[in-house]
PDB file of C-alpha atoms in Angstrom:
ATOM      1  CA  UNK H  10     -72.423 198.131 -90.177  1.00 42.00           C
ATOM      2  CA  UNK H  11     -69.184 198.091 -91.800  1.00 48.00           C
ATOM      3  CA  UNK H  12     -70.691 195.775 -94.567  1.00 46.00           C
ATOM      4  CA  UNK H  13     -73.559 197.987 -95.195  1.00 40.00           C
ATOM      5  CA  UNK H  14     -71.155 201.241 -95.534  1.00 43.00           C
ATOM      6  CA  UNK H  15     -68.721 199.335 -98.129  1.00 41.00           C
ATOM      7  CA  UNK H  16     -71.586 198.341-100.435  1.00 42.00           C
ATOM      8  CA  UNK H  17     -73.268 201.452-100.069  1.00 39.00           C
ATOM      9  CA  UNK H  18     -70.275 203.100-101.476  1.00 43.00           C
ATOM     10  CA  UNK H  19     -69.924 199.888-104.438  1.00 41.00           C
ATOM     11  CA  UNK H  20     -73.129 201.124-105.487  1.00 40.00           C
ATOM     12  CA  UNK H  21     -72.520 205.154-105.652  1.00 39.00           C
ATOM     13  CA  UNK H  22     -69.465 203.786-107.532  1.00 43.00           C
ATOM     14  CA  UNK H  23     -71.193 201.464-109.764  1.00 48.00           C
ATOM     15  CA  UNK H  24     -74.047 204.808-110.450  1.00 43.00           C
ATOM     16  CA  UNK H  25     -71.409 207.508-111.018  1.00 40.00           C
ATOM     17  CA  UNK H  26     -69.460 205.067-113.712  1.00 49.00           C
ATOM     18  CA  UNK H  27     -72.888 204.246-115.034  1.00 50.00           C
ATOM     19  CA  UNK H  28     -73.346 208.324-115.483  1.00 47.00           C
ATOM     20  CA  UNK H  29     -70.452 208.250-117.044  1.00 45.00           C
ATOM     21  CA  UNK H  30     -70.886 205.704-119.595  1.00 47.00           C
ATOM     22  CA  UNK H  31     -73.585 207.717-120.856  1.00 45.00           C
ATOM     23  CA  UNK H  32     -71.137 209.960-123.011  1.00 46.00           C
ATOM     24  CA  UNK H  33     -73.830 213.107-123.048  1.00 45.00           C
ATOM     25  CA  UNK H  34     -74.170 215.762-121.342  1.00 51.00           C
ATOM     26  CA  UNK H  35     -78.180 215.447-121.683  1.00 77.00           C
ATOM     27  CA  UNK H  36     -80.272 212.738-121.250  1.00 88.00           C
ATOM     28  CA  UNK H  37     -81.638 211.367-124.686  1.00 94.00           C
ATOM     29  CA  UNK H  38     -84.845 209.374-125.267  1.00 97.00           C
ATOM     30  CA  UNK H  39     -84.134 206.275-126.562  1.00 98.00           C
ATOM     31  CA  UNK H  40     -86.036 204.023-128.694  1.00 98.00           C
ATOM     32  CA  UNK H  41     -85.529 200.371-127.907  1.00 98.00           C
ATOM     33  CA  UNK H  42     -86.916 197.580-130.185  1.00 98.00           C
ATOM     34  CA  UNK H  43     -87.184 194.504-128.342  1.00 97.00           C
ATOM     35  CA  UNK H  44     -87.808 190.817-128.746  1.00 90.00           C
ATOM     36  CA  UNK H  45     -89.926 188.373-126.420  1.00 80.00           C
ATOM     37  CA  UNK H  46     -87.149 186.608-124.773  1.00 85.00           C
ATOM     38  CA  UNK H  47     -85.476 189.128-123.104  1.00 93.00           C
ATOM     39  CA  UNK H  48     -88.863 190.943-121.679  1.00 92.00           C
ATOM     40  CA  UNK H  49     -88.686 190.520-118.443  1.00 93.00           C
ATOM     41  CA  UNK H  50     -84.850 190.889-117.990  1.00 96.00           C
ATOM     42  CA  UNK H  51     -85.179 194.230-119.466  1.00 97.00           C
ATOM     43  CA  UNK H  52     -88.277 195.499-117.731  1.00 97.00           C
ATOM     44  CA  UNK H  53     -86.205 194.343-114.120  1.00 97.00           C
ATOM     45  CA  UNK H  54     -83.450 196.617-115.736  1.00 97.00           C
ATOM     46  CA  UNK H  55     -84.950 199.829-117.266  1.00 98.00           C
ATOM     47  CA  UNK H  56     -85.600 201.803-114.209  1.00 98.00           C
ATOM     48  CA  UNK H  57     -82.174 200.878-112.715  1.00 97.00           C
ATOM     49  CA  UNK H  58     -80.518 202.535-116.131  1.00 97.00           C
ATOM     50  CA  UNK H  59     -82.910 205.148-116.153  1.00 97.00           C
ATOM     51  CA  UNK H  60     -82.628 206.289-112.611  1.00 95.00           C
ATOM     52  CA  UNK H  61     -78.961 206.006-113.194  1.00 94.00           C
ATOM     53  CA  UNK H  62     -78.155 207.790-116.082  1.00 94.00           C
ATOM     54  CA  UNK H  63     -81.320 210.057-116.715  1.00 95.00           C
ATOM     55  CA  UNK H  64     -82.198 208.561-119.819  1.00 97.00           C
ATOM     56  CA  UNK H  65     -85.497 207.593-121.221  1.00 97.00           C
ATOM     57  CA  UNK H  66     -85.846 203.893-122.718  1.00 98.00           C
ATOM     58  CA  UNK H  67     -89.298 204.160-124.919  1.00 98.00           C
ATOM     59  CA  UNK H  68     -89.724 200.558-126.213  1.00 98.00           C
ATOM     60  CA  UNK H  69     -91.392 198.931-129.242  1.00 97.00           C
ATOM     61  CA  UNK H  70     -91.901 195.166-128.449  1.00 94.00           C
ATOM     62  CA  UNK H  71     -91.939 192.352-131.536  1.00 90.00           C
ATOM     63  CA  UNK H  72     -90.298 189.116-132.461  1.00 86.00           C
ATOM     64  CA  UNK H  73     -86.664 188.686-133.526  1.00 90.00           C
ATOM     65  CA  UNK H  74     -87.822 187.537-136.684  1.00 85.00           C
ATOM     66  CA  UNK H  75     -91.142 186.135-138.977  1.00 82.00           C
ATOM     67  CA  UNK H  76     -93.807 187.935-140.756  1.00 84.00           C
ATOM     68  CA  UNK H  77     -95.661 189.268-137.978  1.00 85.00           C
ATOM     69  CA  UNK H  78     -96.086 193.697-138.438  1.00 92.00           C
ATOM     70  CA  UNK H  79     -94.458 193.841-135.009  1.00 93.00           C
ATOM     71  CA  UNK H  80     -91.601 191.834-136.072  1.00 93.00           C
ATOM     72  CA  UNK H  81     -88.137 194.021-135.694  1.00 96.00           C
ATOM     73  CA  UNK H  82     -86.854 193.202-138.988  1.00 97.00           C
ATOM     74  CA  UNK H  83     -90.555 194.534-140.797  1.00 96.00           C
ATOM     75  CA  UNK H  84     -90.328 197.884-137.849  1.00 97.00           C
ATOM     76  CA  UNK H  85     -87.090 198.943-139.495  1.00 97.00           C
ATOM     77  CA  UNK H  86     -87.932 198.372-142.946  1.00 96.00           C
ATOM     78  CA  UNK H  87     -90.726 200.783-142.075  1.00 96.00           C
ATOM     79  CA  UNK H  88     -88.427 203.207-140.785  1.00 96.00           C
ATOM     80  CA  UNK H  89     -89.626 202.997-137.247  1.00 97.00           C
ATOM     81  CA  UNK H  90     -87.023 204.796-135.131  1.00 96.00           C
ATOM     82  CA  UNK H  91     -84.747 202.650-133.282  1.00 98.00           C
ATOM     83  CA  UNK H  92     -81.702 203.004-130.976  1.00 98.00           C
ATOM     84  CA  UNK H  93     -81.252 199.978-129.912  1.00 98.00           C
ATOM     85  CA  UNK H  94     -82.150 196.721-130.544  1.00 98.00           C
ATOM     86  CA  UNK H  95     -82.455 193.473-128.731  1.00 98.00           C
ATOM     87  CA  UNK H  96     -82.985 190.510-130.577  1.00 96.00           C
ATOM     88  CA  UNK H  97     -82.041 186.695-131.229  1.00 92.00           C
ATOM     89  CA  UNK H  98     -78.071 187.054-132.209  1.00 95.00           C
ATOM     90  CA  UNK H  99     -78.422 185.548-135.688  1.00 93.00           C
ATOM     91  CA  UNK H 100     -81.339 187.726-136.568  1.00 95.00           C
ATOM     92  CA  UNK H 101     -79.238 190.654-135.602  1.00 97.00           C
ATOM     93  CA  UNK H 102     -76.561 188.809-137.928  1.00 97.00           C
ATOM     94  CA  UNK H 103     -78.702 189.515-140.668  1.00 97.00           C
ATOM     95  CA  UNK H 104     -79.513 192.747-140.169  1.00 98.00           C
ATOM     96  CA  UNK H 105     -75.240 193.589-140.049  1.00 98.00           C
ATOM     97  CA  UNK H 106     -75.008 191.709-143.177  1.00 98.00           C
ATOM     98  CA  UNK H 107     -77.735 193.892-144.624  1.00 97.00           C
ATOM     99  CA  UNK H 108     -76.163 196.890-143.568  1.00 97.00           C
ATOM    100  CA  UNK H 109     -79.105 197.677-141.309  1.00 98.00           C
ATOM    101  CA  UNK H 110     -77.585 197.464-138.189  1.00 98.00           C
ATOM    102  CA  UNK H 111     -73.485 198.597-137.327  1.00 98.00           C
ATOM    103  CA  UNK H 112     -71.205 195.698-137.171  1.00 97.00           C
ATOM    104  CA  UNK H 113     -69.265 196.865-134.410  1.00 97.00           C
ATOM    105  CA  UNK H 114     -71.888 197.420-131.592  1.00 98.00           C
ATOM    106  CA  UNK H 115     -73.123 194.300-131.593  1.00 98.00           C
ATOM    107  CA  UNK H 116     -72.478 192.885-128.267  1.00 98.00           C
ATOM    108  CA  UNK H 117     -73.780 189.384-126.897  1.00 98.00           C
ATOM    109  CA  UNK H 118     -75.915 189.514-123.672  1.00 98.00           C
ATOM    110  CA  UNK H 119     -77.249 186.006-122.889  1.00 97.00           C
ATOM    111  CA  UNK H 120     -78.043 182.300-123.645  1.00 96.00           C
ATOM    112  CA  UNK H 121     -82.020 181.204-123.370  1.00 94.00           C
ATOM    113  CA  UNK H 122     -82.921 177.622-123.247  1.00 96.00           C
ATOM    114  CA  UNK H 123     -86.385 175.981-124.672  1.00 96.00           C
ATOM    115  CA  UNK H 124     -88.577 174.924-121.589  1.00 97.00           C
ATOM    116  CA  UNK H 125     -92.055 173.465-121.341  1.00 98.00           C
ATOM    117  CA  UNK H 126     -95.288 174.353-119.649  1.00 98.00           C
ATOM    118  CA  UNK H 127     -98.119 172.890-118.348  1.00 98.00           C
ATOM    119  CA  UNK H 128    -101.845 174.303-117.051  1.00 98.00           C
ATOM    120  CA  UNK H 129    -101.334 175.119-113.799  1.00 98.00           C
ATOM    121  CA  UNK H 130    -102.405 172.243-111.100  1.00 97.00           C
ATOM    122  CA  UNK H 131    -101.865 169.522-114.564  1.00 97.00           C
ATOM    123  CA  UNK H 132     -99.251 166.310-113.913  1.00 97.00           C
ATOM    124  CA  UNK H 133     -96.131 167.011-115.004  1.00 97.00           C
ATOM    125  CA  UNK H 134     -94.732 165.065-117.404  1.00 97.00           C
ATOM    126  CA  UNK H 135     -91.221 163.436-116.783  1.00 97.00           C
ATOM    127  CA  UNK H 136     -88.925 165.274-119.643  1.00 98.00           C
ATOM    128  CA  UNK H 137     -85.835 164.902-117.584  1.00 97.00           C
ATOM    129  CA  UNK H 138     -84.787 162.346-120.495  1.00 98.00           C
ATOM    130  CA  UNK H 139     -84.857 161.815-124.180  1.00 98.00           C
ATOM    131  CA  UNK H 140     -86.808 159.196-124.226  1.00 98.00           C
ATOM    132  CA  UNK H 141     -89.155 161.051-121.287  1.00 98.00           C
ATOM    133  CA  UNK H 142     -89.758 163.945-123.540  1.00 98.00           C
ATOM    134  CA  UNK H 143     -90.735 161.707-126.429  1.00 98.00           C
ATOM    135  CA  UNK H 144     -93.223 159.970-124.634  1.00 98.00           C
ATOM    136  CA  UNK H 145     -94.297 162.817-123.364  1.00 98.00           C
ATOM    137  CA  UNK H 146     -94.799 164.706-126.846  1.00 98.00           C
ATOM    138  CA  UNK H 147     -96.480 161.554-128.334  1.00 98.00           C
ATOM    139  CA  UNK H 148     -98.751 161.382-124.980  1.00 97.00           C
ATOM    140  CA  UNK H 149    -100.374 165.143-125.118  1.00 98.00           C
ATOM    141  CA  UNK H 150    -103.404 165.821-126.953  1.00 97.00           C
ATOM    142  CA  UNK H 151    -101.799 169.471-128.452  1.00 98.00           C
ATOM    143  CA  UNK H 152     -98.848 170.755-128.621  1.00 98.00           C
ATOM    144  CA  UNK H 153     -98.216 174.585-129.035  1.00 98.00           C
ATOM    145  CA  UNK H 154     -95.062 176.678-129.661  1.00 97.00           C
ATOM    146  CA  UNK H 155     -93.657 179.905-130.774  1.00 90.00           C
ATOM    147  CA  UNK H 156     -92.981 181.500-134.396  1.00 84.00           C
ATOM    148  CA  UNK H 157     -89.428 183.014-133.156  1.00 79.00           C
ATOM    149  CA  UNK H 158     -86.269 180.851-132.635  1.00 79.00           C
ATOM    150  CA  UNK H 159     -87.218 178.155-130.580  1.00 87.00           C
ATOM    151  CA  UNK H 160     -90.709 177.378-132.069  1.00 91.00           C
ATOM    152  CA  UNK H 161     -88.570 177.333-135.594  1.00 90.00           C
ATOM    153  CA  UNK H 162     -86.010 174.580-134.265  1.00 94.00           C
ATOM    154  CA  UNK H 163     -88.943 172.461-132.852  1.00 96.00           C
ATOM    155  CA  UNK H 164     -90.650 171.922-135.858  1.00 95.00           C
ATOM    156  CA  UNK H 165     -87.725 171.677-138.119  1.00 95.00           C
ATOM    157  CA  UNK H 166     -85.168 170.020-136.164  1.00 97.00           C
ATOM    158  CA  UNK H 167     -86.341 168.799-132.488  1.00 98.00           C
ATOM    159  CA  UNK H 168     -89.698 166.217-133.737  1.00 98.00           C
ATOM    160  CA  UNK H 169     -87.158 165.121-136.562  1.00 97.00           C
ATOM    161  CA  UNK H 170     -84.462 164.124-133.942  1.00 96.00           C
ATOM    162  CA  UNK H 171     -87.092 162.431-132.014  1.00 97.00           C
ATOM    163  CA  UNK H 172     -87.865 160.310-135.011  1.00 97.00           C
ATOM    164  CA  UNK H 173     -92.031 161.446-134.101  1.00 97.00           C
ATOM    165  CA  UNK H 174     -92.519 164.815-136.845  1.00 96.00           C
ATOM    166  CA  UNK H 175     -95.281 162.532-139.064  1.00 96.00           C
ATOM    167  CA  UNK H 176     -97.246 161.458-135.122  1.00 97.00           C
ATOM    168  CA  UNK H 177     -97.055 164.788-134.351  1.00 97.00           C
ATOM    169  CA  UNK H 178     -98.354 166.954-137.685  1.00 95.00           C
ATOM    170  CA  UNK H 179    -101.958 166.628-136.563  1.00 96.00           C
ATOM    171  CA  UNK H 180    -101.499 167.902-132.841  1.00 98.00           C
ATOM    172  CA  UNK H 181     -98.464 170.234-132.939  1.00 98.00           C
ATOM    173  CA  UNK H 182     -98.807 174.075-133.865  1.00 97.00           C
ATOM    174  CA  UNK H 183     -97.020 177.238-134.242  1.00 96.00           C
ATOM    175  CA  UNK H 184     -98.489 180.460-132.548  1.00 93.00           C
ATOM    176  CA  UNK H 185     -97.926 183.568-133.873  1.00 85.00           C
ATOM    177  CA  UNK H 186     -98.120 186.923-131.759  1.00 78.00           C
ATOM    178  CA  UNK H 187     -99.436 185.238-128.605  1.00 87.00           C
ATOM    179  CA  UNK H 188     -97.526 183.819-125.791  1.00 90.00           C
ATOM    180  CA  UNK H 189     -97.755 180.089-125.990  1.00 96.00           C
ATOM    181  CA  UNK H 190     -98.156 179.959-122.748  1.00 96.00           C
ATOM    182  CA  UNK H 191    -100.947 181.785-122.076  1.00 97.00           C
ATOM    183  CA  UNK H 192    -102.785 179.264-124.570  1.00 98.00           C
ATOM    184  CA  UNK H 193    -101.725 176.839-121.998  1.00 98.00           C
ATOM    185  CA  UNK H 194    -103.037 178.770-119.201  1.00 98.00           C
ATOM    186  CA  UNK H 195    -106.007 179.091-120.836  1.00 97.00           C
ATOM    187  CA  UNK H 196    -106.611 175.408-121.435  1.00 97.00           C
ATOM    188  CA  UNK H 197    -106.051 175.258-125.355  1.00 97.00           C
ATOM    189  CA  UNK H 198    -103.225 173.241-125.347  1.00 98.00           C
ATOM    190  CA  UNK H 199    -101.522 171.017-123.526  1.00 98.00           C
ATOM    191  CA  UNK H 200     -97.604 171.187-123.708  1.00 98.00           C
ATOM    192  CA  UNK H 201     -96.189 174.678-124.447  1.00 98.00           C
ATOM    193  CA  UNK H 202     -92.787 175.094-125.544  1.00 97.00           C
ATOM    194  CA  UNK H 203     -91.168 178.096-125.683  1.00 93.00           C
ATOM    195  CA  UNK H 204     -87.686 179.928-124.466  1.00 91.00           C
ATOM    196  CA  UNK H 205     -87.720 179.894-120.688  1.00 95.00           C
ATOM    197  CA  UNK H 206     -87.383 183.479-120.056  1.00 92.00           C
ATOM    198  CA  UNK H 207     -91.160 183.791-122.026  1.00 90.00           C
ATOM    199  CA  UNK H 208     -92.272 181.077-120.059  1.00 94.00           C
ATOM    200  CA  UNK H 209     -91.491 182.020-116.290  1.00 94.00           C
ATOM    201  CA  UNK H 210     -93.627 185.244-116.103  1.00 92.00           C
ATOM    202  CA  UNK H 211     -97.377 183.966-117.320  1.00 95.00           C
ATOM    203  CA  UNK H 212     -99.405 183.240-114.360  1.00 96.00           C
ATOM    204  CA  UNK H 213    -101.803 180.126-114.587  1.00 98.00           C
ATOM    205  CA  UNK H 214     -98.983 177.807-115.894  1.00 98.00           C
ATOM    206  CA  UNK H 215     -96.391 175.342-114.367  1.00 98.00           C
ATOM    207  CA  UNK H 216     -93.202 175.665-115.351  1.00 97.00           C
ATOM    208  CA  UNK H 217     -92.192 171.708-116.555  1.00 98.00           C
ATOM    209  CA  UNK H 218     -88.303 172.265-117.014  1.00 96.00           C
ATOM    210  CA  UNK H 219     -85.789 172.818-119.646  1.00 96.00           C
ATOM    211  CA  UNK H 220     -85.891 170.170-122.843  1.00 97.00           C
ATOM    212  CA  UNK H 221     -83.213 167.631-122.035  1.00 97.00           C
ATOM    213  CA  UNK H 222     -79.222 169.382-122.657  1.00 96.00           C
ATOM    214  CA  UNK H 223     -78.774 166.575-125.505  1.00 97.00           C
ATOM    215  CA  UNK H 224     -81.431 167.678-128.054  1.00 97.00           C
ATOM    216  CA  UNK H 225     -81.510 171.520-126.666  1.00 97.00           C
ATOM    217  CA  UNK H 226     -81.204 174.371-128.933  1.00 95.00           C
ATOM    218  CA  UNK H 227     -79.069 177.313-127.112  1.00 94.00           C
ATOM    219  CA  UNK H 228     -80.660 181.371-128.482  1.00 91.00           C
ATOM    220  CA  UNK H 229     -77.923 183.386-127.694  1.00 95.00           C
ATOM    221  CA  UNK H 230     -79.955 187.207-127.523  1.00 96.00           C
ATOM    222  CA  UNK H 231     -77.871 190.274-128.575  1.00 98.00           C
ATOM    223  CA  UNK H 232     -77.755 193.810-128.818  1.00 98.00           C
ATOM    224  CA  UNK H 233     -76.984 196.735-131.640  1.00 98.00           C
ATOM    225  CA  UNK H 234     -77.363 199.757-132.724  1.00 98.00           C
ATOM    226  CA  UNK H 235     -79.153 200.465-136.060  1.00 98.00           C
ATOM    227  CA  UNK H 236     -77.481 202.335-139.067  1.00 97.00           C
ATOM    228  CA  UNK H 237     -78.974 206.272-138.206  1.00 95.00           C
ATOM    229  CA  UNK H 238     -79.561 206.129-134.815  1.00 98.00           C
ATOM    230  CA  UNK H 239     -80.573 209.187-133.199  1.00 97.00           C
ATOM    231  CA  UNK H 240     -78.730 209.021-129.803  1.00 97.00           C
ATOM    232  CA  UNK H 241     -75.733 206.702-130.988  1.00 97.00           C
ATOM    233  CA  UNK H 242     -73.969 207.344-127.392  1.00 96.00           C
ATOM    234  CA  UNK H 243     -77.016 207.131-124.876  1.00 97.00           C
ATOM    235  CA  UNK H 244     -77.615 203.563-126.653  1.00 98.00           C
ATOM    236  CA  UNK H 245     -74.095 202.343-126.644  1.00 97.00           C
ATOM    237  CA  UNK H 246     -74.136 203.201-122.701  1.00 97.00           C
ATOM    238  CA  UNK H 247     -77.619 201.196-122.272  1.00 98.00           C
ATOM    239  CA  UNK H 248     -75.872 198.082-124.309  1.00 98.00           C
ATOM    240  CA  UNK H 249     -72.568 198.267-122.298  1.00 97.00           C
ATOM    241  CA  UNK H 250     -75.639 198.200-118.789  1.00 97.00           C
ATOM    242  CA  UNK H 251     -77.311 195.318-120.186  1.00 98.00           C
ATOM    243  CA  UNK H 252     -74.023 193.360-120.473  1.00 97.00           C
ATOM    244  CA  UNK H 253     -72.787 194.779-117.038  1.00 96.00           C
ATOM    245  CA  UNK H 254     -71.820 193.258-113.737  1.00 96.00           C
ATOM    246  CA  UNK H 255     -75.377 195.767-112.381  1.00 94.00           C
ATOM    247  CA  UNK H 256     -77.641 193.716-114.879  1.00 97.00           C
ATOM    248  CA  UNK H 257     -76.597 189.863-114.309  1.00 97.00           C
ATOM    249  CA  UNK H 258     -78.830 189.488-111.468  1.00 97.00           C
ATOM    250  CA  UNK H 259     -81.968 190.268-113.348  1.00 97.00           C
ATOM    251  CA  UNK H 260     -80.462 188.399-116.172  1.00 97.00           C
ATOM    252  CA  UNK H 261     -80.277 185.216-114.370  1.00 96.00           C
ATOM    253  CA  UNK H 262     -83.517 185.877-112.496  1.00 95.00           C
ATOM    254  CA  UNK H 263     -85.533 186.206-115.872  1.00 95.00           C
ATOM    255  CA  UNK H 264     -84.434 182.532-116.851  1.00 94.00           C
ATOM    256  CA  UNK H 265     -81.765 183.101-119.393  1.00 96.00           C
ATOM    257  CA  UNK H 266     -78.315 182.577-118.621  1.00 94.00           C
ATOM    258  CA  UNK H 267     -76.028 185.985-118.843  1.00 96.00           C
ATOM    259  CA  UNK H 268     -72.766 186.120-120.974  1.00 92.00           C
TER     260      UNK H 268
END
């Protein structure tokens, strides 16, 4: 009983700091703009922060990067409103160096690892190795992967490091807008390969495992706060919940691993 009374009291602690992170004496709607691979993280979180603090989180969903409409680079060029963004952390780079976003509330929130997946109920392929994800590669009849981060280091850097890019051409494509692995759930292709945290939440797939730690590509995923922000404060207090102690658990849950 004791145990129960001490962590009921942690967490009226951890709600009234939360409150009082917010910095307003209102609660603000705030516009989010956020990228693929830290969906389901921030779906487990929203209705923790807003029950917390009273706020509103209204969200626009798009990749970090590409040409893609929905992409949050080509939103804020349009002048979409935005409060906060959540993004891949060199894409947010870019948008600091262009003055688009404010230097100094950029804040780091997690690393994401490449995985692979198969149609549900397929053999799994043995990728616990190098030379077991090579064979594996050169073994599928198609191979399918994103147009954000990790689908970019695939195709320029991973088949080259594998010494297979030229066996490969012919099979191996880049989907933009869709969820690779829903194509793989859907029988289209055979290997997926995408950031974990995208992969863990489609139904019809297995989840294969992570690429192999030598030839992985780490996405670290950050957030900021765009130049002309509405509610400056309200989005600084949802950054400083999504890097929290509170958030870690749905962090780690979604697949990515939490600063």
């Amino acid at each position: 009983m004791r145990i129960k009374q001490i962590r009921s009291r942690l967490f009226a602690l951890s709600t009234l700091s939360l409150a009082l992170w917010s910095g307003a004496a209102q609660a603000d709607e705030i516009n989010v703009m956020n990228s693929g691979g830290f969906t389901a993280a921030y779906k487990a979180i929203q209705p923790k922060f807003e029950a917390a603090t009273g706020h509103t989180l209204v969200t626009a969903w798009g990749p970090s990067m590409g040409k893609a409409p929905e992409a949050i680079p080509n939103r804020l060029e349009r002048g979409e409103p935005a409060d906060v963004v959540i993004m891949v952390g060199y894409a947010l780079g870019d948008l600091i160096k262009q003055g688009k976003v404010m230097a100094d509330s950029r804040v780091d929130l997690a690393d994401s690892r490449i995985g692979v997946a198969i149609k549900a109920g397929s053999t799994k392929p043995d990728i616990r190795t190098v030379e077991g994800l090579k064979s594996a590669l050169l073994q599928a009849k198609s191979i399918a992967y994103s147009d954000s981060a990790s689908g970019v280091y695939i195709e320029r850097e991973l088949f080259k490091k594998l010494g297979i890019e030229e066996q490969l051409k012919p099979k191996a494509h880049m989907i933009q807008k869709i969820p690779v692995a829903t194509l793989v759930a859907g029988g289209e292709y055979e290997l997926g390969f995408q950031q974990v945290s995208e992969i863990l939440p489609v139904k019809g797939i297995d989840f294969v495992g992570k690429i192999p730690e030598q030839v992985q590509s780490i996405t670290t995923f950050s957030a900021g706060i765009p130049v002309g922000a509405k509610h400056p404060d309200a989005a600084r207090a949802l950054i400083r919940y999504l890097a929290s102690p509170e958030a870690r658990a749905d962090v780690s849950n979604s697949g990515l691993d939490p600063k």
